[in-house]
mmCIF file of C-alpha atoms in Angstrom:
data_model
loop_
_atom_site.group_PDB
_atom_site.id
_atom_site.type_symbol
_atom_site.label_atom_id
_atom_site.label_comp_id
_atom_site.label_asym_id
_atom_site.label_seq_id
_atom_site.Cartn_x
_atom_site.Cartn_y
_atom_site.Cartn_z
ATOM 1 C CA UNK A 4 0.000 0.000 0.000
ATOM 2 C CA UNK A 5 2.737 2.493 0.820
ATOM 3 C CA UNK A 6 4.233 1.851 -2.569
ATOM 4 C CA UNK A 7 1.259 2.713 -4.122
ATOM 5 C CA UNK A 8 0.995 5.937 -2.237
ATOM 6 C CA UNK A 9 3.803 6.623 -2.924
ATOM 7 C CA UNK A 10 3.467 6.678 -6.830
ATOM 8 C CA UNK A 11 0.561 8.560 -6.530
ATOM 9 C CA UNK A 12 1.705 10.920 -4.435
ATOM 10 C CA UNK A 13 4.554 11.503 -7.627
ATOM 11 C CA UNK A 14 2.017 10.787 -9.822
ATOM 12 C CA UNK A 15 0.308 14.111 -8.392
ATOM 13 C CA UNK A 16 3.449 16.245 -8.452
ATOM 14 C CA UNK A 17 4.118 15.580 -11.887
ATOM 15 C CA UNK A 18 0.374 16.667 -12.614
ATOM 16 C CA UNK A 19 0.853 20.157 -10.627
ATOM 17 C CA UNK A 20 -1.839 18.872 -8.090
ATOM 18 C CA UNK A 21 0.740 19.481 -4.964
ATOM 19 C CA UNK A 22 -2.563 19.513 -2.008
ATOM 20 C CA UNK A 23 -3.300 16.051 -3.636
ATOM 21 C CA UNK A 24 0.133 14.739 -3.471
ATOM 22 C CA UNK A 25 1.469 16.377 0.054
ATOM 23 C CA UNK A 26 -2.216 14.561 1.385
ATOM 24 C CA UNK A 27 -1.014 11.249 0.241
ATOM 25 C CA UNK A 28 2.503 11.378 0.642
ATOM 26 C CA UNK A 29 2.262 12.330 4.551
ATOM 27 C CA UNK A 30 -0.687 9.537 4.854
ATOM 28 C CA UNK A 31 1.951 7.426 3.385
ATOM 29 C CA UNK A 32 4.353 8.596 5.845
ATOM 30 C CA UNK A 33 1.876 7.967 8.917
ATOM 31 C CA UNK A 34 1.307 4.484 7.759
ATOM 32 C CA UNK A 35 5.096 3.912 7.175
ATOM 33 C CA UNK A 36 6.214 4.748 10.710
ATOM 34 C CA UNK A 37 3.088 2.779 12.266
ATOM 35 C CA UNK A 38 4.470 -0.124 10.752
ATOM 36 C CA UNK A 39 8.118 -0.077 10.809
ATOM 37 C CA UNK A 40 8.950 2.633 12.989
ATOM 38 C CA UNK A 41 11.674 5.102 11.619
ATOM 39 C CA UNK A 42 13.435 1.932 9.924
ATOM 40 C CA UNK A 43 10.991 2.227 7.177
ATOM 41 C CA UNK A 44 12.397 1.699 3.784
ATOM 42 C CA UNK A 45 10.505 3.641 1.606
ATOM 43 C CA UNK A 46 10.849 6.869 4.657
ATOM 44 C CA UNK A 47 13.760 8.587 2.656
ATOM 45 C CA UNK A 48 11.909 8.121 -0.356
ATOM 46 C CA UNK A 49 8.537 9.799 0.590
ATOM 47 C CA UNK A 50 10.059 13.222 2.970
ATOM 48 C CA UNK A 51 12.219 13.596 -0.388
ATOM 49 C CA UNK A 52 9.060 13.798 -2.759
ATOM 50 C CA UNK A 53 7.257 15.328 0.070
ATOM 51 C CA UNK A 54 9.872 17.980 0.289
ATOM 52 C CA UNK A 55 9.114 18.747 -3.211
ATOM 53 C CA UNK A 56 6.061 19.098 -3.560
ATOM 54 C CA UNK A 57 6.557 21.514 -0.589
ATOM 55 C CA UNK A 58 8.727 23.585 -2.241
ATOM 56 C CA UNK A 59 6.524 23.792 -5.430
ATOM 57 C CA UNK A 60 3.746 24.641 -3.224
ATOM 58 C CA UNK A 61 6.468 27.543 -2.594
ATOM 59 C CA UNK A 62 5.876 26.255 1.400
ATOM 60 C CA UNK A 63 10.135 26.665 1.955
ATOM 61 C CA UNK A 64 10.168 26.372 5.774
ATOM 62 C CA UNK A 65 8.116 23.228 5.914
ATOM 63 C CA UNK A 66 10.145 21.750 2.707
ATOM 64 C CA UNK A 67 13.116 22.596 4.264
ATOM 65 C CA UNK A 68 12.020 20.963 7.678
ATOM 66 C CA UNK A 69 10.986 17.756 5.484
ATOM 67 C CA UNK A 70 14.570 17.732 3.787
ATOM 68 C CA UNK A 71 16.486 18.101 6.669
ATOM 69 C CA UNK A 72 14.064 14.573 8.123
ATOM 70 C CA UNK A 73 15.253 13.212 4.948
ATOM 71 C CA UNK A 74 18.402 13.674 5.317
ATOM 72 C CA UNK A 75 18.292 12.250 9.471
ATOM 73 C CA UNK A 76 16.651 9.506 8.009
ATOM 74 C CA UNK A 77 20.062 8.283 5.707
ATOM 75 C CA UNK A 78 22.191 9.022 8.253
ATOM 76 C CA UNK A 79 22.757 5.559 8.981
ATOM 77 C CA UNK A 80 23.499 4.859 5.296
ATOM 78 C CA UNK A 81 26.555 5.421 3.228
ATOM 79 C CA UNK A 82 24.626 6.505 0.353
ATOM 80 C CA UNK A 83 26.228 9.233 -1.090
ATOM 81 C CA UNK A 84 23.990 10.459 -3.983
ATOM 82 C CA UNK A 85 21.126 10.298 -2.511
ATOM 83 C CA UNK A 86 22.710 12.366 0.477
ATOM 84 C CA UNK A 87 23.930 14.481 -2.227
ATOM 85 C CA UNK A 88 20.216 15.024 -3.475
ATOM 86 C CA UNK A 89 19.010 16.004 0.104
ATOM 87 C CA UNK A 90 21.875 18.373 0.458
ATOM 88 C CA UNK A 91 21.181 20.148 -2.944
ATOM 89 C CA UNK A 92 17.377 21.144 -2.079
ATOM 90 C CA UNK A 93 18.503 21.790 1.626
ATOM 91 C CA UNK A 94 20.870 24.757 0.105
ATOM 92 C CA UNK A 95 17.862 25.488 -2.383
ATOM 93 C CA UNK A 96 15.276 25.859 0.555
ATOM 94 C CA UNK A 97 17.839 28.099 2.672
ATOM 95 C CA UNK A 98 18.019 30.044 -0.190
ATOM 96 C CA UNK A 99 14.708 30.716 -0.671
ATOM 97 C CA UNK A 100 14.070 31.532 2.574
ATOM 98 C CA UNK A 101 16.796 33.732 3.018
ATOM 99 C CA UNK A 102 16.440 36.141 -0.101
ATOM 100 C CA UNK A 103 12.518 36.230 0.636
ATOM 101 C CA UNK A 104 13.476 37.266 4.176
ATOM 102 C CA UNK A 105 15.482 40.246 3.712
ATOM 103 C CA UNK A 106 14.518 43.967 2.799
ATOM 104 C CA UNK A 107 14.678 45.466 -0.325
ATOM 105 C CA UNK A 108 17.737 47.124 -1.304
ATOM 106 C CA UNK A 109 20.013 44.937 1.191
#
């Protein structure tokens, strides 16, 4: 079932219908870590498409939040590229939220 979700959930991004997608990619989430706790497998995979669908939804604190899970949840891992992924939209995010944060003319 969380598989499914899961493919929906991209399904849904790819579409442009981001309320549809961040809906069933956290009840994916929820179901994951009722089952298998934080060892889920499939936990990197859904906070990374949740993250961005977040950050289409131009929501950058709470994709940035769901990044930096992503990246906790790998940290037991030694997988490089996907680490690699996580840190890319982590410096997007900060980004974001840093040059909407500041005044004009600063």
């Amino acid at each position: 079932a969380a598989e499914l979700r899961q493919k929906i959930g991209c399904i849904n991004i790819v579409k442009g219908d981001y309320a549809k997608a961040q809906a069933v990619l956290i009840e994916c989430i929820t179901d994951q870590k009722e089952e298998y706790g934080d060892a889920s497998p499939l936990l990197f995979t859904t906070l990374y498409n949740l993250g961005v669908c977040l950050h289409h939804m131009q929501r950058h604190e709470l994709s940035l939040s769901t990044f930096l899970k992503a990246l906790d949840s790998l940290n037991s891992t030694k997988d490089d590229i996907r680490i690699g992924y996580v840190q890319f939209w982590i410096g997007k995010e900060y980004h974001e939220i840093l040059d909407y944060s500041r005044p004009i003319g600063m």
